[in-house]
Tab-separated table of C-alpha atoms in Angstrom:
chain	number	residue	atom	x	y	z
H	13	MET	CA	53.256	58.813	-20.018
H	14	ASN	CA	50.110	60.165	-22.429
H	15	GLU	CA	50.043	56.074	-23.412
H	16	LYS	CA	50.438	54.726	-19.429
H	17	LEU	CA	47.480	57.251	-18.327
H	18	ASN	CA	45.140	56.164	-21.315
H	19	LYS	CA	45.815	52.549	-20.639
H	20	ILE	CA	45.161	52.927	-17.012
H	21	LEU	CA	41.818	54.719	-17.459
H	22	TYR	CA	40.971	52.070	-19.772
H	23	ILE	CA	40.944	49.530	-17.152
H	24	VAL	CA	39.066	51.266	-14.821
H	25	LEU	CA	36.324	52.335	-17.183
H	26	SER	CA	36.068	48.512	-18.140
H	27	LEU	CA	35.792	47.443	-14.562
H	28	LEU	CA	33.406	50.016	-13.796
H	29	LEU	CA	31.270	48.571	-16.752
H	30	ALA	CA	31.847	44.878	-15.663
H	31	ILE	CA	30.528	46.164	-12.449
H	32	PHE	CA	27.114	47.657	-13.910
H	33	PHE	CA	26.354	44.822	-16.619
H	34	TRP	CA	27.237	42.436	-13.391
H	35	LEU	CA	24.499	44.910	-11.302
H	36	TYR	CA	22.064	45.046	-14.038
H	37	VAL	CA	22.011	41.225	-14.557
H	38	ASP	CA	21.601	40.254	-10.992
H	39	THR	CA	18.803	42.594	-10.642
H	40	GLU	CA	16.951	42.744	-13.788
H	41	GLN	CA	17.784	39.662	-15.174
H	42	GLY	CA	16.902	37.324	-12.225
H	43	HIS	CA	19.751	36.153	-10.125
H	44	THR	CA	17.278	34.254	-7.554
H	45	ILE	CA	18.593	33.468	-3.876
H	46	THR	CA	16.610	31.501	-1.052
H	47	LYS	CA	15.873	32.518	2.445
H	48	GLU	CA	14.372	29.759	4.777
H	49	PHE	CA	12.497	30.850	8.214
H	50	ARG	CA	11.550	28.019	10.551
H	51	SER	CA	8.626	28.388	13.050
H	52	VAL	CA	6.968	31.126	11.672
H	53	PRO	CA	3.966	31.843	14.025
H	54	ILE	CA	0.263	31.632	12.804
H	55	GLU	CA	-2.307	34.705	13.718
H	56	PHE	CA	-5.584	33.205	14.127
H	57	ILE	CA	-8.230	36.084	12.863
H	58	GLY	CA	-11.486	35.994	14.890
H	59	ALA	CA	-10.357	33.520	17.953
H	60	GLU	CA	-10.560	36.102	20.354
H	61	ASP	CA	-13.817	37.871	19.378
H	62	VAL	CA	-15.605	35.958	16.985
H	63	LEU	CA	-15.477	32.486	18.396
H	64	PRO	CA	-16.100	33.601	21.931
H	65	SER	CA	-19.256	35.599	21.070
H	66	ARG	CA	-20.729	32.046	19.527
H	67	ASN	CA	-19.173	30.258	22.784
H	68	LEU	CA	-16.408	28.580	20.674
H	69	MET	CA	-12.921	28.646	21.322
H	70	LEU	CA	-9.901	27.040	19.652
H	71	THR	CA	-8.522	24.100	21.989
H	72	ASP	CA	-5.709	22.937	19.634
H	73	GLY	CA	-3.669	23.987	17.094
H	74	GLU	CA	-3.264	27.356	18.064
H	75	ASP	CA	0.425	26.643	18.537
H	76	THR	CA	0.720	25.639	15.142
H	77	THR	CA	4.105	26.988	13.159
H	78	LEU	CA	4.987	27.168	9.285
H	79	ASP	CA	8.321	26.715	8.007
H	80	LEU	CA	8.625	28.534	5.260
H	81	THR	CA	11.050	28.621	1.835
H	82	ILE	CA	11.350	32.361	0.071
H	83	ARG	CA	12.773	32.786	-3.314
H	84	GLY	CA	13.066	35.701	-5.092
H	85	PRO	CA	16.068	38.554	-6.557
H	86	ARG	CA	18.804	39.258	-4.371
H	87	ASP	CA	17.882	42.539	-3.886
H	88	VAL	CA	14.566	41.501	-2.551
H	89	VAL	CA	15.326	38.443	-0.576
H	90	TYR	CA	18.676	39.004	0.905
H	91	ASN	CA	17.502	41.837	3.456
H	92	LEU	CA	14.182	40.055	4.098
H	93	ARG	CA	13.311	39.452	7.811
H	94	ARG	CA	10.986	36.954	9.982
H	95	SER	CA	9.215	40.186	11.276
H	96	ASP	CA	8.459	41.022	7.437
H	97	VAL	CA	6.400	37.922	6.885
H	98	ARG	CA	3.058	37.659	8.599
H	99	VAL	CA	0.739	34.211	8.335
H	100	GLN	CA	-2.778	34.151	9.358
H	101	VAL	CA	-5.417	32.069	9.147
H	102	ASN	CA	-9.419	33.455	9.278
H	103	VAL	CA	-11.562	30.842	12.062
H	104	THR	CA	-14.442	33.754	11.504
H	105	GLY	CA	-16.435	30.846	9.536
H	106	ILE	CA	-16.139	28.259	12.294
H	107	THR	CA	-19.961	27.913	13.787
H	108	ALA	CA	-19.337	24.423	15.325
H	109	VAL	CA	-17.301	22.459	17.474
H	110	GLY	CA	-14.846	19.717	16.006
H	111	PRO	CA	-11.794	19.869	13.658
H	112	HIS	CA	-11.596	22.388	11.288
H	113	PRO	CA	-8.737	22.093	8.391
H	114	LEU	CA	-8.305	25.316	7.612
H	115	GLN	CA	-6.306	27.729	4.709
H	116	TYR	CA	-3.967	29.773	5.475
H	117	THR	CA	-2.568	33.260	4.120
H	118	TYR	CA	0.908	35.400	4.104
H	119	SER	CA	1.782	38.785	3.297
H	120	PHE	CA	4.932	40.777	3.192
H	121	SER	CA	5.808	44.348	5.194
H	122	ASP	CA	4.671	47.380	2.489
H	123	ASN	CA	8.408	47.737	1.547
H	124	ILE	CA	8.555	44.352	0.152
H	125	ASP	CA	7.488	43.695	-3.470
H	126	SER	CA	5.769	40.385	-2.856
H	127	SER	CA	5.220	40.073	-6.853
H	128	ARG	CA	8.580	39.308	-7.257
H	129	VAL	CA	8.993	36.399	-4.844
H	130	THR	CA	7.636	32.845	-4.266
H	131	VAL	CA	6.807	31.302	-0.838
H	132	GLU	CA	6.830	27.459	-0.222
H	133	CYS	CA	5.225	26.297	3.107
H	134	SER	CA	6.030	23.085	4.935
H	135	ARG	CA	2.119	22.419	4.582
H	136	SER	CA	-0.686	23.009	2.819
H	137	THR	CA	-3.463	23.503	5.336
H	138	VAL	CA	-3.821	24.005	9.073
H	139	THR	CA	-5.948	21.916	11.246
H	140	VAL	CA	-7.570	23.759	14.477
H	141	GLN	CA	-9.633	21.975	17.481
H	142	VAL	CA	-12.869	23.858	18.297
H	143	SER	CA	-14.946	22.683	21.667
H	144	THR	CA	-17.353	24.660	23.787
H	145	LEU	CA	-16.216	27.623	25.542
H	146	TYR	CA	-16.964	27.478	29.164
H	147	SER	CA	-17.212	30.331	31.583
H	148	GLN	CA	-17.216	30.827	35.172
H	149	GLU	CA	-17.398	34.124	37.438
H	150	VAL	CA	-15.095	34.146	40.469
H	151	PRO	CA	-14.396	36.807	43.642
H	152	VAL	CA	-11.955	38.906	43.354
H	153	THR	CA	-9.605	39.268	46.920
H	154	VAL	CA	-7.219	42.067	47.504
H	155	SER	CA	-4.761	40.950	50.088
H	156	VAL	CA	-2.444	43.698	51.573
H	157	THR	CA	0.978	42.979	53.053
H	158	GLY	CA	3.537	45.338	54.587
H	159	GLU	CA	3.396	47.677	57.313
H	160	VAL	CA	3.113	51.343	56.491
H	161	ALA	CA	5.421	53.855	57.747
H	162	GLU	CA	5.690	54.974	61.104
H	163	GLY	CA	3.176	57.754	61.682
H	164	TYR	CA	0.646	56.460	59.034
H	165	THR	CA	-2.347	53.808	59.078
H	166	TYR	CA	-4.032	51.674	56.487
H	167	MET	CA	-7.562	51.962	56.431
H	168	ALA	CA	-8.743	48.627	55.895
H	169	ASP	CA	-12.211	49.480	55.803
H	170	ARG	CA	-12.260	51.889	53.206
H	171	LEU	CA	-10.091	49.521	50.747
H	172	LEU	CA	-11.634	49.832	47.075
H	173	TYR	CA	-11.143	47.723	44.175
H	174	GLU	CA	-13.226	47.254	40.747
H	175	PRO	CA	-14.384	44.931	39.408
H	176	SER	CA	-14.861	42.873	42.739
H	177	SER	CA	-15.419	39.717	40.350
H	178	ILE	CA	-13.759	38.590	36.701
H	179	THR	CA	-15.421	36.161	34.156
H	180	LEU	CA	-13.017	33.001	33.324
H	181	SER	CA	-13.194	31.374	29.953
H	182	GLY	CA	-11.806	28.166	28.698
H	183	ARG	CA	-12.258	24.256	28.957
H	184	GLU	CA	-14.447	23.355	31.209
H	185	GLU	CA	-11.956	21.215	33.610
H	186	ASP	CA	-9.316	24.126	33.563
H	187	VAL	CA	-11.735	26.588	34.714
H	188	ASP	CA	-12.963	24.601	37.683
H	189	ARG	CA	-10.198	24.414	38.633
H	190	VAL	CA	-10.068	27.838	39.795
H	191	GLU	CA	-12.185	29.620	42.879
H	192	SER	CA	-10.785	33.190	43.154
H	193	ALA	CA	-8.535	35.792	41.666
H	194	ARG	CA	-6.067	37.742	44.088
H	195	ILE	CA	-4.177	40.654	44.075
H	196	VAL	CA	-1.178	41.262	46.467
H	197	VAL	CA	-0.753	44.796	47.509
H	198	ASP	CA	2.493	45.830	49.404
H	199	LEU	CA	2.277	48.480	51.776
H	200	THR	CA	6.120	48.982	53.175
H	201	ASP	CA	6.814	51.968	54.241
H	202	ALA	CA	3.738	53.722	52.416
H	203	THR	CA	3.193	57.592	53.524
H	204	GLY	CA	0.270	58.034	51.143
H	205	THR	CA	-2.930	56.214	49.515
H	206	VAL	CA	-1.857	53.430	46.918
H	207	GLN	CA	-3.871	53.740	43.744
H	208	GLN	CA	-3.108	52.038	40.539
H	209	GLU	CA	-3.858	49.203	38.389
H	210	PHE	CA	-2.294	45.548	39.796
H	211	SER	CA	-2.660	42.379	37.797
H	212	CYS	CA	-4.663	39.123	39.710
H	213	GLU	CA	-3.441	35.539	40.167
H	214	LEU	CA	-5.410	32.984	39.764
H	215	LEU	CA	-6.250	30.556	42.825
H	216	ASP	CA	-7.598	26.712	43.230
H	217	GLY	CA	-9.459	26.006	46.570
H	218	GLN	CA	-6.274	25.267	48.391
H	219	GLY	CA	-5.087	28.558	47.764
H	220	ASN	CA	-2.418	27.806	44.949
H	221	VAL	CA	-1.400	29.532	42.592
H	222	VAL	CA	-3.244	27.993	38.859
H	223	GLU	CA	-1.040	28.365	35.960
H	224	ASN	CA	-2.880	27.867	32.976
H	225	ASP	CA	-2.239	30.415	29.903
H	226	ASN	CA	-5.479	28.470	28.107
H	227	ILE	CA	-7.909	30.480	30.564
H	228	ARG	CA	-8.755	33.660	29.567
H	229	VAL	CA	-9.695	36.510	31.820
H	230	SER	CA	-12.146	39.135	31.532
H	231	ASP	CA	-10.381	41.565	33.332
H	232	LYS	CA	-6.498	41.081	33.270
H	233	ARG	CA	-5.938	44.571	35.291
H	234	ILE	CA	-7.953	45.615	38.247
H	235	GLU	CA	-8.107	48.919	39.929
H	236	VAL	CA	-7.477	49.202	43.729
H	237	THR	CA	-7.263	52.390	46.109
H	238	ALA	CA	-5.578	51.233	49.624
H	239	PRO	CA	-6.523	54.352	51.897
H	240	VAL	CA	-3.077	54.907	54.105
H	241	TYR	CA	-3.809	57.937	56.217
H	242	LEU	CA	-1.460	60.492	58.320
H	243	ILE	CA	-2.331	59.918	61.957
H	244	LYS	CA	-2.181	63.075	64.027
H	245	GLU	CA	-3.406	63.981	67.264
H	246	VAL	CA	-5.514	67.705	66.889
H	247	PRO	CA	-5.817	70.042	69.791
H	248	LEU	CA	-9.818	71.305	70.271
H	249	THR	CA	-10.239	74.616	71.243
H	250	VAL	CA	-13.244	77.440	70.875
H	251	LYS	CA	-13.479	80.995	69.943
H	252	PHE	CA	-15.112	83.474	71.922
H	253	LYS	CA	-17.029	86.802	71.357
H	254	GLU	CA	-16.000	89.142	74.110
H	255	SER	CA	-17.911	92.660	74.889
H	256	PRO	CA	-17.408	94.694	77.641
H	257	GLY	CA	-18.446	92.872	81.221
H	258	SER	CA	-17.978	89.574	79.434
H	259	ALA	CA	-14.166	89.792	78.688
H	260	LEU	CA	-12.211	86.319	78.279
H	261	ASP	CA	-10.109	87.476	80.967
H	262	ASP	CA	-12.768	87.325	83.584
H	263	VAL	CA	-13.703	83.561	82.509
H	264	ARG	CA	-11.953	80.255	83.435
H	265	TRP	CA	-12.762	77.975	80.671
H	266	GLU	CA	-12.075	74.490	80.352
H	267	LEU	CA	-13.052	71.799	77.541
H	268	GLU	CA	-14.004	68.216	78.963
H	269	HIS	CA	-11.551	66.433	76.087
H	270	GLN	CA	-8.373	68.893	74.591
H	271	SER	CA	-7.477	66.734	71.646
H	272	ILE	CA	-8.786	63.812	69.612
H	273	THR	CA	-6.051	61.710	67.201
H	274	LEU	CA	-7.610	61.801	63.784
H	275	ALA	CA	-6.530	59.971	60.427
H	276	GLY	CA	-6.681	61.095	57.022
H	277	GLU	CA	-4.997	61.926	53.566
H	278	PRO	CA	-2.008	63.634	54.224
H	279	ALA	CA	-2.578	66.276	51.880
H	280	SER	CA	-5.745	67.191	53.636
H	281	LEU	CA	-4.558	66.603	57.291
H	282	GLU	CA	-0.861	67.825	57.710
H	283	ASN	CA	-2.028	71.632	57.765
H	284	VAL	CA	-5.015	71.046	60.437
H	285	GLU	CA	-3.438	72.522	63.576
H	286	GLU	CA	-6.360	72.502	66.089
H	287	LEU	CA	-10.235	72.171	65.550
H	288	VAL	CA	-12.523	75.102	66.369
H	289	LEU	CA	-15.649	73.635	67.747
H	290	GLY	CA	-17.721	76.734	67.649
H	291	GLU	CA	-18.074	80.430	68.749
H	292	VAL	CA	-19.383	81.200	72.193
H	293	ASP	CA	-21.022	84.397	73.068
H	294	LEU	CA	-19.904	85.045	76.583
H	295	SER	CA	-22.704	87.999	76.895
H	296	THR	CA	-25.237	85.584	76.631
H	297	TYR	CA	-24.237	83.553	79.583
H	298	LEU	CA	-25.030	84.410	82.896
H	299	GLU	CA	-23.269	82.346	85.223
H	300	ASN	CA	-21.257	79.397	85.183
H	301	LYS	CA	-21.825	77.301	82.404
H	302	GLU	CA	-21.613	73.667	80.899
H	303	ILE	CA	-22.367	73.877	77.354
H	304	PRO	CA	-21.829	70.339	75.131
H	305	MET	CA	-20.134	71.114	71.909
H	306	GLU	CA	-20.299	68.760	68.789
H	307	ILE	CA	-16.977	67.679	67.382
H	308	ARG	CA	-17.081	68.181	63.349
H	309	LEU	CA	-14.238	66.911	61.521
H	310	PRO	CA	-12.537	68.585	58.503
H	311	SER	CA	-13.322	66.354	55.188
H	312	GLY	CA	-12.207	63.275	54.820
H	313	CYS	CA	-10.840	62.819	58.381
H	314	VAL	CA	-11.475	59.671	60.392
H	315	ASN	CA	-11.449	60.201	64.230
H	316	LEU	CA	-9.539	57.373	65.925
H	317	SER	CA	-10.513	58.324	69.041
H	318	GLY	CA	-13.972	57.812	68.827
H	319	ILE	CA	-15.054	60.785	70.713
H	320	THR	CA	-17.604	62.405	68.973
H	321	GLY	CA	-18.690	65.639	71.543
H	322	THR	CA	-17.061	67.241	74.553
H	323	THR	CA	-18.331	69.507	77.080
H	324	LEU	CA	-17.174	73.363	77.412
H	325	TYR	CA	-17.085	74.418	81.123
H	326	LEU	CA	-17.142	78.463	81.754
H	327	ARG	CA	-16.561	79.470	85.262
H	328	PHE	CA	-16.633	83.357	85.565
H	329	ARG	CA	-14.903	84.922	88.091
H	330	ASN	CA	-15.124	88.305	90.250
H	331	LEU	CA	-18.050	89.428	88.161
H	332	GLU	CA	-21.242	90.934	89.456
H	333	ILE	CA	-24.714	91.374	87.848
H	334	ARG	CA	-27.151	94.156	88.460
H	335	ASN	CA	-30.278	95.306	87.440
H	336	PHE	CA	-31.489	98.395	85.693
H	337	THR	CA	-34.002	100.199	84.172
H	338	VAL	CA	-32.661	102.157	81.512
H	339	THR	CA	-35.278	104.781	79.529
H	340	ASN	CA	-32.685	106.626	77.306
H	341	ILE	CA	-33.435	105.399	73.842
H	342	SER	CA	-32.000	106.582	71.204
H	343	ALA	CA	-31.172	105.805	67.288
H	344	VAL	CA	-27.899	106.191	64.760
H	345	GLY	CA	-28.287	106.276	60.773
H	346	LEU	CA	-31.769	108.044	60.267
H	347	SER	CA	-31.518	109.682	56.908
H	348	VAL	CA	-31.772	113.532	56.824
H	349	GLY	CA	-34.780	114.931	57.808
H	350	GLN	CA	-36.055	111.700	59.666
H	351	ARG	CA	-36.658	111.390	63.215
H	352	PHE	CA	-37.028	108.038	65.469
H	353	ASP	CA	-39.778	108.246	68.080
H	354	PRO	CA	-39.691	104.928	70.573
H	355	ILE	CA	-42.546	103.067	71.267
H	356	THR	CA	-40.905	101.372	73.847
H	357	THR	CA	-40.433	103.920	76.545
H	358	SER	CA	-38.042	101.630	79.177
H	359	VAL	CA	-36.216	98.461	79.275
H	360	ASP	CA	-34.803	96.162	82.033
H	361	VAL	CA	-31.295	95.477	81.523
H	362	MET	CA	-28.671	93.197	83.065
H	363	VAL	CA	-25.019	94.671	83.228
H	364	ARG	CA	-21.799	92.936	84.449
H	365	GLY	CA	-18.392	93.677	85.698
H	366	PRO	CA	-16.073	93.842	88.231
H	367	ALA	CA	-18.005	94.559	91.491
H	368	ASP	CA	-16.163	97.958	92.384
H	369	GLN	CA	-16.788	99.439	88.533
H	370	VAL	CA	-20.576	98.238	88.687
H	371	ASP	CA	-21.311	99.375	92.294
H	372	LEU	CA	-20.770	102.549	90.667
H	373	VAL	CA	-23.153	102.444	87.914
H	374	THR	CA	-26.534	104.529	87.366
H	375	GLU	CA	-29.025	104.376	85.077
H	376	GLU	CA	-28.062	107.668	84.019
H	377	ASP	CA	-24.961	105.947	82.832
H	378	ILE	CA	-26.895	103.590	80.673
H	379	ARG	CA	-28.119	104.173	77.219
H	380	ILE	CA	-29.817	102.008	74.441
H	381	VAL	CA	-28.880	102.812	70.724
H	382	VAL	CA	-30.557	101.273	67.461
H	383	ASP	CA	-29.405	101.076	64.252
H	384	LEU	CA	-31.711	102.411	61.586
H	385	THR	CA	-29.087	102.569	58.357
H	386	GLU	CA	-31.470	100.237	56.954
H	387	TYR	CA	-34.522	101.903	57.044
H	388	THR	CA	-35.079	104.252	54.425
H	389	SER	CA	-39.001	104.741	54.619
H	390	ASP	CA	-41.287	105.794	57.229
H	391	GLY	CA	-43.113	104.004	59.490
H	392	THR	CA	-43.496	101.755	62.625
H	393	VAL	CA	-40.938	99.003	63.331
H	394	SER	CA	-40.517	96.589	65.805
H	395	GLY	CA	-38.173	93.900	67.656
H	396	LEU	CA	-35.288	96.183	67.117
H	397	PRO	CA	-32.074	94.550	68.646
H	398	GLY	CA	-30.745	97.338	71.035
H	399	ILE	CA	-27.302	97.893	71.566
H	400	VAL	CA	-26.568	98.842	75.300
H	401	LEU	CA	-23.731	100.916	76.054
H	402	VAL	CA	-22.458	101.784	79.657
H	403	ASP	CA	-20.777	105.084	79.665
H	404	GLY	CA	-17.730	105.788	81.348
H	405	TYR	CA	-17.053	101.978	82.593
H	406	ASP	CA	-15.222	100.382	80.027
H	407	ASN	CA	-15.423	97.016	81.418
H	408	VAL	CA	-19.300	96.625	82.402
H	409	GLY	CA	-21.817	95.647	79.550
H	410	ALA	CA	-25.156	94.130	79.511
H	411	VAL	CA	-25.637	90.382	79.264
H	412	GLY	CA	-28.601	88.309	78.970
H	413	ALA	CA	-31.318	87.895	76.590
H	414	SER	CA	-31.357	90.694	73.409
H	415	TYR	CA	-32.954	94.044	73.913
H	416	ASN	CA	-35.193	94.577	71.780
H	417	ILE	CA	-36.795	97.926	70.882
H	418	SER	CA	-40.467	99.286	69.053
H	419	GLY	CA	-40.612	102.808	67.606
H	420	LYS	CA	-42.093	104.700	64.617
H	421	ILE	CA	-39.810	106.350	61.955
H	422	SER	CA	-41.230	109.531	60.588
H	423	SER	CA	-40.139	112.447	59.000
H	424	SER	CA	-39.238	115.907	60.124
H	425	GLN	CA	-41.970	118.842	59.518
């Protein structure tokens, strides 16, 4: 058994040694294999930047390819891929039109040991034809197609795109075929503004698309903003400042235009429930009145109705106005130790309210109070707004102009 086991171990060891020596010879002693790559494209350094800066361009030879035969050790060449090989031709030295035979260089990916391989190429040089670069500017147009979603509208007059023109470069006979560049924006079922970059297509004078890969375009993407606005009918309303004798319940009011139709970005318009045109102090009006009101739109909205203003109609009901001369004038808000002596001794006041209450009011029921909280030093003050109070009659109050009081503030002795 021992002799049999020893024999098996000897055979296994011999096989392992044979494999080891074979791999050593194959790797270290240069066992060579060959791999061929057909139609390898050439990268022309300087063709897209240096030559155009000199008003030159490649018109022939750019599509040249090379067939490569690569030889080297198996461990290097066997796993070599086409993407590991790069062939380049430098055209930055060209300064004139005409044919130019050029040398090429090749390189390998960083994981390939290029010192262990040899390369054979199907040609020794690459000849390119250089011509004068012709440039022309053409306008950009935007064609909008499709119907936006119901309840929305496309605002054609607010369409924006940048740039509005592009520069084409290439052979004169190619560039001259192009009259314009077009962008097509599809707004089918859109519910908001479309803002993105679009590629443009080149058109000839008859509107046909020009397909030519040899024409260079200065801007391949155009930034377009196609506004799609929400449409909404918004009620118009007015805020009222009420006071005794000028209560909203005693007024009939109406706006000439009850609502307007607006268009705007959904984010800003969808939460607008009404437009408040302003605040009206009812006490400043003595009789029925027609008040013009300006319509101010929310930011970013468009008035589709074309109505820029309206009229507020005020109608006072069941109210009576009477005039009184008021001598009861006092002050509040005085500092400790201060007193107020009115210089204005009497004021003519108009009060309004229901007829059955106004008829009962007397001058003794009316007083005027001025607030002196902000005045901390002694002296004469004038033009103080007086607050008219009608004691005992909650629905009767002063109307008309402001009632101003003058007086003297002094420290008590």
